[in-house]
Amino acid sequence: MVNESKIWEHLEDVFDPEVPVLSIVDLGIVRGVQVVKDHVSITITPTYSGCPAMHTIEKDIELKLKKEAISSYEIHTSIAPAWTTDWMSEIGKKKLKAYGIAPPQDEVDKSVLFADPLVVPCPKCNSSDTKLVSQFGSTACKAHYQCSTCKEPFDYFKCLR
Ligand SMILES: [Zn+2]
């Protein structure tokens, strides 16, 4: 018997292709799960429009559902309202930091990233003495920073509305 909480559990096993420690549930990509009889319908919202990872995520969801012997399903993509870093769970932010990527800074993020020198604490030593190296890190979704205290380079997850 399929139910909604079971599906949420399955989706916790589907990881973001760009940040493999985060499940799509941690990221807040999964917006809704509905089960009517045995038919599952899942709504996802891409982290940013044109994110090439979205196609992979859809495929990964399908693979997971098939593995769980769920054959009647549909996956919808909803682009409005747009994904925001606020949807990322607190656990997700902790996992991101443990992985060495600075999690989005809630309030500061909404100010203009390009105009304000944004203080992004180093995920390794927590020093706030860091500097922006490049607006684009390993993917378009991340900015590249370097810590002036421990000298470690790191990515900052900057996906915005
Ligand atoms: Zn550091």
Short mmCIF file of N, CA and C and ligand atoms in Angstrom, two decimals:
data_model
loop_
_atom_site.label_atom_id
_atom_site.label_comp_id
_atom_site.label_asym_id
_atom_site.label_seq_id
_atom_site.Cartn_x
_atom_site.Cartn_y
_atom_site.Cartn_z
N MET A 1 0.84 -1.20 0.00
CA MET A 1 0.00 0.00 0.00
C MET A 1 0.88 1.26 0.00
N VAL A 2 0.64 2.13 -0.92
CA VAL A 2 1.42 3.36 -1.02
C VAL A 2 0.70 4.46 -0.24
N ASN A 3 1.45 5.22 0.52
CA ASN A 3 0.85 6.42 1.10
C ASN A 3 1.83 7.58 1.02
N GLU A 4 1.33 8.76 1.31
CA GLU A 4 2.15 9.96 1.09
C GLU A 4 3.43 9.99 1.92
N SER A 5 3.34 9.57 3.18
CA SER A 5 4.56 9.65 4.00
C SER A 5 5.62 8.66 3.52
N LYS A 6 5.16 7.52 2.97
CA LYS A 6 6.10 6.55 2.40
C LYS A 6 6.83 7.17 1.20
N ILE A 7 6.08 7.88 0.37
CA ILE A 7 6.67 8.51 -0.81
C ILE A 7 7.70 9.57 -0.40
N TRP A 8 7.36 10.37 0.63
CA TRP A 8 8.33 11.37 1.13
C TRP A 8 9.60 10.66 1.57
N GLU A 9 9.44 9.52 2.25
CA GLU A 9 10.62 8.75 2.68
C GLU A 9 11.46 8.30 1.48
N HIS A 10 10.79 7.82 0.45
CA HIS A 10 11.52 7.39 -0.75
C HIS A 10 12.28 8.57 -1.37
N LEU A 11 11.63 9.73 -1.36
CA LEU A 11 12.25 10.90 -1.98
C LEU A 11 13.48 11.40 -1.21
N GLU A 12 13.52 11.07 0.07
CA GLU A 12 14.70 11.39 0.89
C GLU A 12 15.93 10.64 0.38
N ASP A 13 15.69 9.59 -0.39
CA ASP A 13 16.80 8.80 -0.94
C ASP A 13 17.24 9.28 -2.31
N VAL A 14 16.60 10.34 -2.80
CA VAL A 14 16.98 10.88 -4.10
C VAL A 14 17.84 12.12 -3.83
N PHE A 15 19.07 12.09 -4.33
CA PHE A 15 20.01 13.15 -4.00
C PHE A 15 20.20 14.13 -5.13
N ASP A 16 20.56 15.35 -4.76
CA ASP A 16 20.82 16.39 -5.74
C ASP A 16 22.09 16.04 -6.51
N PRO A 17 22.04 16.07 -7.84
CA PRO A 17 23.23 15.69 -8.62
C PRO A 17 24.42 16.62 -8.39
N GLU A 18 24.14 17.88 -8.04
CA GLU A 18 25.23 18.83 -7.84
C GLU A 18 25.81 18.78 -6.44
N VAL A 19 24.96 18.50 -5.48
CA VAL A 19 25.39 18.42 -4.09
C VAL A 19 24.94 17.06 -3.54
N PRO A 20 25.73 16.02 -3.79
CA PRO A 20 25.27 14.65 -3.51
C PRO A 20 24.96 14.33 -2.05
N VAL A 21 25.27 15.23 -1.11
CA VAL A 21 24.91 14.95 0.28
C VAL A 21 23.49 15.41 0.60
N LEU A 22 22.91 16.19 -0.29
CA LEU A 22 21.57 16.73 -0.02
C LEU A 22 20.51 15.97 -0.80
N SER A 23 19.46 15.56 -0.09
CA SER A 23 18.34 14.94 -0.80
C SER A 23 17.50 16.06 -1.38
N ILE A 24 16.67 15.70 -2.33
CA ILE A 24 15.81 16.71 -2.95
C ILE A 24 14.78 17.23 -1.94
N VAL A 25 14.54 16.45 -0.88
CA VAL A 25 13.65 16.92 0.19
C VAL A 25 14.37 17.96 1.04
N ASP A 26 15.66 17.70 1.37
CA ASP A 26 16.47 18.68 2.11
C ASP A 26 16.50 20.02 1.39
N LEU A 27 16.62 19.95 0.07
CA LEU A 27 16.74 21.17 -0.73
C LEU A 27 15.42 21.92 -0.87
N GLY A 28 14.32 21.24 -0.59
CA GLY A 28 13.02 21.88 -0.76
C GLY A 28 12.54 21.87 -2.20
N ILE A 29 13.13 20.97 -2.99
CA ILE A 29 12.73 20.86 -4.40
C ILE A 29 11.36 20.19 -4.54
N VAL A 30 11.09 19.25 -3.62
CA VAL A 30 9.80 18.54 -3.66
C VAL A 30 8.75 19.43 -3.01
N ARG A 31 7.78 19.86 -3.78
CA ARG A 31 6.76 20.78 -3.28
C ARG A 31 5.49 20.08 -2.83
N GLY A 32 5.25 18.91 -3.38
CA GLY A 32 4.02 18.24 -2.99
C GLY A 32 3.99 16.79 -3.41
N VAL A 33 3.33 15.98 -2.60
CA VAL A 33 3.15 14.57 -2.92
C VAL A 33 1.67 14.26 -2.69
N GLN A 34 1.07 13.63 -3.68
CA GLN A 34 -0.34 13.27 -3.55
C GLN A 34 -0.50 11.82 -3.97
N VAL A 35 -1.23 11.08 -3.17
CA VAL A 35 -1.50 9.70 -3.54
C VAL A 35 -3.02 9.51 -3.59
N VAL A 36 -3.51 9.15 -4.76
CA VAL A 36 -4.93 8.86 -4.92
C VAL A 36 -5.03 7.42 -5.38
N LYS A 37 -5.63 6.59 -4.57
CA LYS A 37 -5.60 5.14 -4.74
C LYS A 37 -4.15 4.72 -4.85
N ASP A 38 -3.72 4.17 -5.98
CA ASP A 38 -2.31 3.78 -6.07
C ASP A 38 -1.51 4.70 -6.98
N HIS A 39 -2.14 5.81 -7.32
CA HIS A 39 -1.47 6.72 -8.24
C HIS A 39 -0.77 7.84 -7.47
N VAL A 40 0.52 7.97 -7.77
CA VAL A 40 1.35 8.94 -7.06
C VAL A 40 1.58 10.15 -7.95
N SER A 41 1.37 11.34 -7.40
CA SER A 41 1.71 12.52 -8.18
C SER A 41 2.62 13.41 -7.34
N ILE A 42 3.73 13.78 -7.96
CA ILE A 42 4.79 14.52 -7.27
C ILE A 42 5.02 15.84 -7.99
N THR A 43 5.12 16.91 -7.22
CA THR A 43 5.41 18.22 -7.81
C THR A 43 6.78 18.69 -7.35
N ILE A 44 7.60 19.05 -8.31
CA ILE A 44 8.94 19.55 -7.98
C ILE A 44 9.14 20.95 -8.57
N THR A 45 9.98 21.72 -7.92
CA THR A 45 10.32 23.06 -8.39
C THR A 45 11.83 23.14 -8.55
N PRO A 46 12.30 23.49 -9.75
CA PRO A 46 13.75 23.56 -9.95
C PRO A 46 14.40 24.64 -9.09
N THR A 47 15.66 24.41 -8.68
CA THR A 47 16.34 25.39 -7.83
C THR A 47 16.57 26.71 -8.57
N TYR A 48 16.80 26.65 -9.85
CA TYR A 48 16.74 27.88 -10.63
C TYR A 48 16.37 27.51 -12.05
N SER A 49 15.73 28.40 -12.75
CA SER A 49 15.23 28.05 -14.07
C SER A 49 16.40 27.72 -14.98
N GLY A 50 16.24 26.67 -15.72
CA GLY A 50 17.29 26.26 -16.62
C GLY A 50 18.37 25.44 -15.96
N CYS A 51 18.12 25.04 -14.71
CA CYS A 51 19.10 24.22 -14.01
C CYS A 51 19.20 22.87 -14.72
N PRO A 52 20.37 22.56 -15.29
CA PRO A 52 20.49 21.32 -16.07
C PRO A 52 20.31 20.07 -15.21
N ALA A 53 20.42 20.23 -13.91
CA ALA A 53 20.28 19.09 -13.01
C ALA A 53 18.84 18.59 -12.91
N MET A 54 17.88 19.45 -13.28
CA MET A 54 16.49 19.07 -13.09
C MET A 54 16.08 17.82 -13.84
N HIS A 55 16.60 17.68 -15.05
CA HIS A 55 16.26 16.50 -15.84
C HIS A 55 16.77 15.24 -15.14
N THR A 56 17.98 15.34 -14.61
CA THR A 56 18.58 14.23 -13.88
C THR A 56 17.73 13.90 -12.65
N ILE A 57 17.26 14.93 -11.96
CA ILE A 57 16.46 14.71 -10.75
C ILE A 57 15.17 13.96 -11.08
N GLU A 58 14.51 14.38 -12.17
CA GLU A 58 13.28 13.69 -12.58
C GLU A 58 13.55 12.22 -12.87
N LYS A 59 14.63 11.97 -13.59
CA LYS A 59 15.00 10.59 -13.91
C LYS A 59 15.29 9.79 -12.64
N ASP A 60 15.98 10.44 -11.70
CA ASP A 60 16.32 9.77 -10.44
C ASP A 60 15.07 9.44 -9.63
N ILE A 61 14.10 10.33 -9.67
CA ILE A 61 12.84 10.07 -8.96
C ILE A 61 12.16 8.84 -9.59
N GLU A 62 12.12 8.83 -10.93
CA GLU A 62 11.52 7.69 -11.63
C GLU A 62 12.19 6.38 -11.26
N LEU A 63 13.53 6.41 -11.25
CA LEU A 63 14.29 5.20 -10.91
C LEU A 63 13.93 4.71 -9.52
N LYS A 64 13.85 5.66 -8.60
CA LYS A 64 13.55 5.32 -7.21
C LYS A 64 12.14 4.71 -7.10
N LEU A 65 11.18 5.33 -7.77
CA LEU A 65 9.80 4.83 -7.71
C LEU A 65 9.71 3.42 -8.30
N LYS A 66 10.41 3.21 -9.41
CA LYS A 66 10.41 1.89 -10.04
C LYS A 66 11.01 0.85 -9.11
N LYS A 67 12.09 1.26 -8.43
CA LYS A 67 12.75 0.36 -7.49
C LYS A 67 11.81 -0.04 -6.36
N GLU A 68 10.92 0.88 -5.99
CA GLU A 68 9.96 0.61 -4.93
C GLU A 68 8.68 -0.01 -5.48
N ALA A 69 8.75 -0.45 -6.73
CA ALA A 69 7.61 -1.12 -7.39
C ALA A 69 6.38 -0.21 -7.51
N ILE A 70 6.63 1.09 -7.68
CA ILE A 70 5.53 2.02 -7.91
C ILE A 70 5.51 2.33 -9.40
N SER A 71 4.44 1.94 -10.06
CA SER A 71 4.44 2.09 -11.52
C SER A 71 3.47 3.16 -11.99
N SER A 72 2.55 3.55 -11.12
CA SER A 72 1.58 4.56 -11.53
C SER A 72 1.94 5.89 -10.88
N TYR A 73 2.58 6.75 -11.66
CA TYR A 73 3.02 8.03 -11.10
C TYR A 73 3.09 9.10 -12.16
N GLU A 74 3.09 10.32 -11.73
CA GLU A 74 3.38 11.44 -12.63
C GLU A 74 4.22 12.46 -11.87
N ILE A 75 5.09 13.13 -12.60
CA ILE A 75 5.95 14.14 -11.98
C ILE A 75 5.68 15.47 -12.68
N HIS A 76 5.27 16.43 -11.87
CA HIS A 76 5.00 17.76 -12.42
C HIS A 76 6.12 18.71 -12.03
N THR A 77 6.42 19.64 -12.92
CA THR A 77 7.37 20.68 -12.58
C THR A 77 6.61 21.99 -12.44
N SER A 78 6.77 22.61 -11.30
CA SER A 78 6.10 23.87 -11.06
C SER A 78 7.16 24.95 -10.92
N ILE A 79 7.05 26.00 -11.73
CA ILE A 79 8.09 27.03 -11.66
C ILE A 79 7.62 28.28 -10.92
N ALA A 80 6.33 28.33 -10.58
CA ALA A 80 5.83 29.46 -9.80
C ALA A 80 5.04 28.95 -8.60
N PRO A 81 5.31 29.40 -7.38
CA PRO A 81 6.36 30.36 -7.04
C PRO A 81 7.76 29.74 -7.24
N ALA A 82 8.73 30.60 -7.52
CA ALA A 82 10.09 30.14 -7.75
C ALA A 82 10.72 29.62 -6.46
N TRP A 83 11.61 28.68 -6.64
CA TRP A 83 12.33 28.10 -5.51
C TRP A 83 13.14 29.19 -4.81
N THR A 84 13.18 29.12 -3.50
CA THR A 84 14.02 30.06 -2.76
C THR A 84 14.84 29.26 -1.75
N THR A 85 15.97 29.80 -1.37
CA THR A 85 16.83 29.10 -0.42
C THR A 85 16.13 28.90 0.93
N ASP A 86 15.03 29.68 1.17
CA ASP A 86 14.25 29.50 2.40
C ASP A 86 13.63 28.11 2.48
N TRP A 87 13.46 27.49 1.35
CA TRP A 87 12.83 26.17 1.32
C TRP A 87 13.80 25.07 1.73
N MET A 88 15.06 25.39 1.79
CA MET A 88 16.04 24.40 2.19
C MET A 88 15.86 24.14 3.69
N SER A 89 15.85 22.86 4.08
CA SER A 89 15.62 22.55 5.49
C SER A 89 16.86 22.88 6.32
N GLU A 90 16.65 23.05 7.63
CA GLU A 90 17.78 23.33 8.53
C GLU A 90 18.79 22.18 8.48
N ILE A 91 18.28 20.95 8.42
CA ILE A 91 19.15 19.77 8.30
C ILE A 91 19.95 19.87 7.00
N GLY A 92 19.26 20.30 5.95
CA GLY A 92 19.92 20.47 4.65
C GLY A 92 21.07 21.46 4.74
N LYS A 93 20.84 22.59 5.43
CA LYS A 93 21.89 23.61 5.57
C LYS A 93 23.08 23.06 6.36
N LYS A 94 22.79 22.27 7.39
CA LYS A 94 23.87 21.67 8.19
C LYS A 94 24.68 20.68 7.35
N LYS A 95 23.97 19.87 6.55
CA LYS A 95 24.66 18.90 5.70
C LYS A 95 25.54 19.60 4.67
N LEU A 96 25.03 20.70 4.14
CA LEU A 96 25.75 21.47 3.14
C LEU A 96 27.06 21.99 3.72
N LYS A 97 26.99 22.50 4.94
CA LYS A 97 28.16 23.04 5.62
C LYS A 97 29.16 21.93 5.90
N ALA A 98 28.66 20.78 6.36
CA ALA A 98 29.54 19.65 6.65
C ALA A 98 30.24 19.17 5.38
N TYR A 99 29.60 19.38 4.26
CA TYR A 99 30.15 18.97 2.96
C TYR A 99 31.19 19.98 2.47
N GLY A 100 31.26 21.14 3.15
CA GLY A 100 32.27 22.14 2.79
C GLY A 100 31.75 23.25 1.92
N ILE A 101 30.42 23.36 1.80
CA ILE A 101 29.83 24.45 1.04
C ILE A 101 29.09 25.35 2.01
N ALA A 102 29.35 26.65 1.94
CA ALA A 102 28.67 27.56 2.85
C ALA A 102 27.19 27.64 2.49
N PRO A 103 26.30 27.37 3.46
CA PRO A 103 24.87 27.42 3.16
C PRO A 103 24.41 28.85 2.92
N PRO A 104 23.27 29.02 2.24
CA PRO A 104 22.78 30.38 1.97
C PRO A 104 22.54 31.15 3.25
N GLN A 105 22.92 32.40 3.26
CA GLN A 105 22.72 33.28 4.40
C GLN A 105 21.34 33.90 4.25
N ASP A 106 20.45 33.53 5.15
CA ASP A 106 19.04 33.90 4.99
C ASP A 106 18.77 35.35 4.60
N GLU A 107 18.99 36.26 5.52
CA GLU A 107 18.58 37.64 5.29
C GLU A 107 19.47 38.36 4.29
N VAL A 108 20.76 38.18 4.49
CA VAL A 108 21.74 38.89 3.66
C VAL A 108 21.54 38.60 2.18
N ASP A 109 21.16 37.33 1.92
CA ASP A 109 20.99 36.88 0.56
C ASP A 109 20.02 37.72 -0.24
N LYS A 110 19.05 38.28 0.46
CA LYS A 110 18.02 39.00 -0.26
C LYS A 110 18.44 40.42 -0.60
N SER A 111 19.50 40.89 0.04
CA SER A 111 20.05 42.17 -0.40
C SER A 111 20.75 41.89 -1.73
N VAL A 112 21.18 42.91 -2.38
CA VAL A 112 21.77 42.69 -3.69
C VAL A 112 23.18 42.10 -3.55
N LEU A 113 23.28 40.85 -3.94
CA LEU A 113 24.51 40.10 -3.77
C LEU A 113 25.69 40.77 -4.48
N PHE A 114 25.42 41.34 -5.62
CA PHE A 114 26.50 41.89 -6.42
C PHE A 114 27.00 43.24 -5.91
N ALA A 115 26.14 43.98 -5.23
CA ALA A 115 26.52 45.30 -4.76
C ALA A 115 27.14 45.24 -3.36
N ASP A 116 26.57 44.45 -2.49
CA ASP A 116 27.04 44.37 -1.11
C ASP A 116 28.14 43.34 -0.96
N PRO A 117 29.20 43.70 -0.24
CA PRO A 117 30.15 42.63 0.07
C PRO A 117 29.50 41.71 1.10
N LEU A 118 29.13 40.55 0.65
CA LEU A 118 28.39 39.62 1.49
C LEU A 118 29.37 38.87 2.40
N VAL A 119 29.04 38.82 3.68
CA VAL A 119 29.88 38.06 4.59
C VAL A 119 29.41 36.61 4.62
N VAL A 120 30.23 35.74 4.10
CA VAL A 120 29.91 34.33 4.09
C VAL A 120 30.91 33.62 5.00
N PRO A 121 30.46 33.13 6.15
CA PRO A 121 31.41 32.47 7.05
C PRO A 121 32.01 31.21 6.43
N CYS A 122 33.27 30.97 6.70
CA CYS A 122 33.96 29.79 6.19
C CYS A 122 33.32 28.52 6.76
N PRO A 123 32.95 27.56 5.89
CA PRO A 123 32.31 26.34 6.41
C PRO A 123 33.28 25.45 7.17
N LYS A 124 34.59 25.70 7.05
CA LYS A 124 35.56 24.84 7.71
C LYS A 124 35.95 25.37 9.09
N CYS A 125 36.23 26.69 9.19
CA CYS A 125 36.67 27.22 10.49
C CYS A 125 35.75 28.30 11.05
N ASN A 126 34.65 28.60 10.34
CA ASN A 126 33.67 29.60 10.78
C ASN A 126 34.17 31.04 10.78
N SER A 127 35.36 31.27 10.28
CA SER A 127 35.86 32.64 10.23
C SER A 127 35.02 33.47 9.27
N SER A 128 34.78 34.73 9.63
CA SER A 128 34.01 35.57 8.71
C SER A 128 34.95 36.40 7.84
N ASP A 129 36.23 36.15 7.98
CA ASP A 129 37.23 36.83 7.17
C ASP A 129 37.43 36.05 5.87
N THR A 130 36.45 36.18 4.98
CA THR A 130 36.52 35.46 3.72
C THR A 130 36.37 36.43 2.57
N LYS A 131 36.85 36.06 1.42
CA LYS A 131 36.64 36.95 0.28
C LYS A 131 36.13 36.21 -0.96
N LEU A 132 35.34 36.94 -1.72
CA LEU A 132 34.78 36.42 -2.95
C LEU A 132 35.86 36.32 -4.01
N VAL A 133 36.03 35.14 -4.57
CA VAL A 133 37.02 34.95 -5.62
C VAL A 133 36.34 35.07 -6.98
N SER A 134 35.18 34.44 -7.10
CA SER A 134 34.47 34.46 -8.36
C SER A 134 32.98 34.30 -8.11
N GLN A 135 32.16 35.00 -8.88
CA GLN A 135 30.71 34.88 -8.74
C GLN A 135 30.24 33.47 -9.10
N PHE A 136 31.06 32.77 -9.86
CA PHE A 136 30.67 31.44 -10.27
C PHE A 136 31.67 30.39 -9.80
N GLY A 137 31.18 29.46 -9.02
CA GLY A 137 32.02 28.39 -8.52
C GLY A 137 31.97 27.20 -9.45
N SER A 138 31.91 25.99 -8.87
CA SER A 138 31.93 24.78 -9.68
C SER A 138 30.69 24.66 -10.56
N THR A 139 29.59 25.32 -10.16
CA THR A 139 28.42 25.40 -11.03
C THR A 139 27.90 26.82 -10.94
N ALA A 140 26.99 27.18 -11.84
CA ALA A 140 26.44 28.53 -11.87
C ALA A 140 25.71 28.87 -10.58
N CYS A 141 25.34 27.85 -9.86
CA CYS A 141 24.56 28.02 -8.63
C CYS A 141 25.43 28.39 -7.44
N LYS A 142 26.72 28.34 -7.60
CA LYS A 142 27.61 28.57 -6.47
C LYS A 142 28.59 29.68 -6.78
N ALA A 143 28.96 30.43 -5.75
CA ALA A 143 30.01 31.42 -5.90
C ALA A 143 31.26 30.85 -5.22
N HIS A 144 32.42 31.29 -5.70
CA HIS A 144 33.65 30.74 -5.15
C HIS A 144 34.29 31.73 -4.17
N TYR A 145 34.58 31.26 -2.97
CA TYR A 145 35.16 32.09 -1.92
C TYR A 145 36.47 31.50 -1.44
N GLN A 146 37.25 32.35 -0.78
CA GLN A 146 38.43 31.83 -0.09
C GLN A 146 38.46 32.40 1.32
N CYS A 147 38.83 31.54 2.27
CA CYS A 147 38.91 31.94 3.66
C CYS A 147 40.29 32.54 3.91
N SER A 148 40.33 33.72 4.53
CA SER A 148 41.62 34.36 4.80
C SER A 148 42.26 33.80 6.06
N THR A 149 41.50 33.13 6.89
CA THR A 149 42.03 32.56 8.12
C THR A 149 42.70 31.21 7.88
N CYS A 150 41.94 30.26 7.33
CA CYS A 150 42.53 28.92 7.12
C CYS A 150 42.98 28.71 5.68
N LYS A 151 42.80 29.73 4.84
CA LYS A 151 43.25 29.71 3.44
C LYS A 151 42.50 28.73 2.54
N GLU A 152 41.46 28.10 3.10
CA GLU A 152 40.74 27.12 2.30
C GLU A 152 39.79 27.80 1.31
N PRO A 153 39.80 27.34 0.07
CA PRO A 153 38.79 27.82 -0.86
C PRO A 153 37.48 27.06 -0.60
N PHE A 154 36.36 27.69 -0.82
CA PHE A 154 35.10 26.97 -0.67
C PHE A 154 34.01 27.57 -1.57
N ASP A 155 32.98 26.79 -1.78
CA ASP A 155 31.85 27.24 -2.58
C ASP A 155 30.76 27.77 -1.67
N TYR A 156 30.06 28.75 -2.15
CA TYR A 156 28.91 29.28 -1.42
C TYR A 156 27.67 29.03 -2.28
N PHE A 157 26.68 28.41 -1.69
CA PHE A 157 25.45 28.09 -2.40
C PHE A 157 24.60 29.33 -2.49
N LYS A 158 24.54 29.95 -3.66
CA LYS A 158 23.94 31.27 -3.73
C LYS A 158 22.63 31.33 -4.52
N CYS A 159 22.07 30.17 -4.86
CA CYS A 159 20.84 30.18 -5.64
C CYS A 159 19.81 31.13 -5.06
N LEU A 160 19.33 32.02 -5.86
CA LEU A 160 18.40 33.00 -5.37
C LEU A 160 17.10 32.90 -6.14
N ARG A 161 16.12 33.57 -5.62
CA ARG A 161 14.87 33.73 -6.31
C ARG A 161 15.08 34.23 -7.72
ZN ZN B 1 38.44 28.97 7.18
#
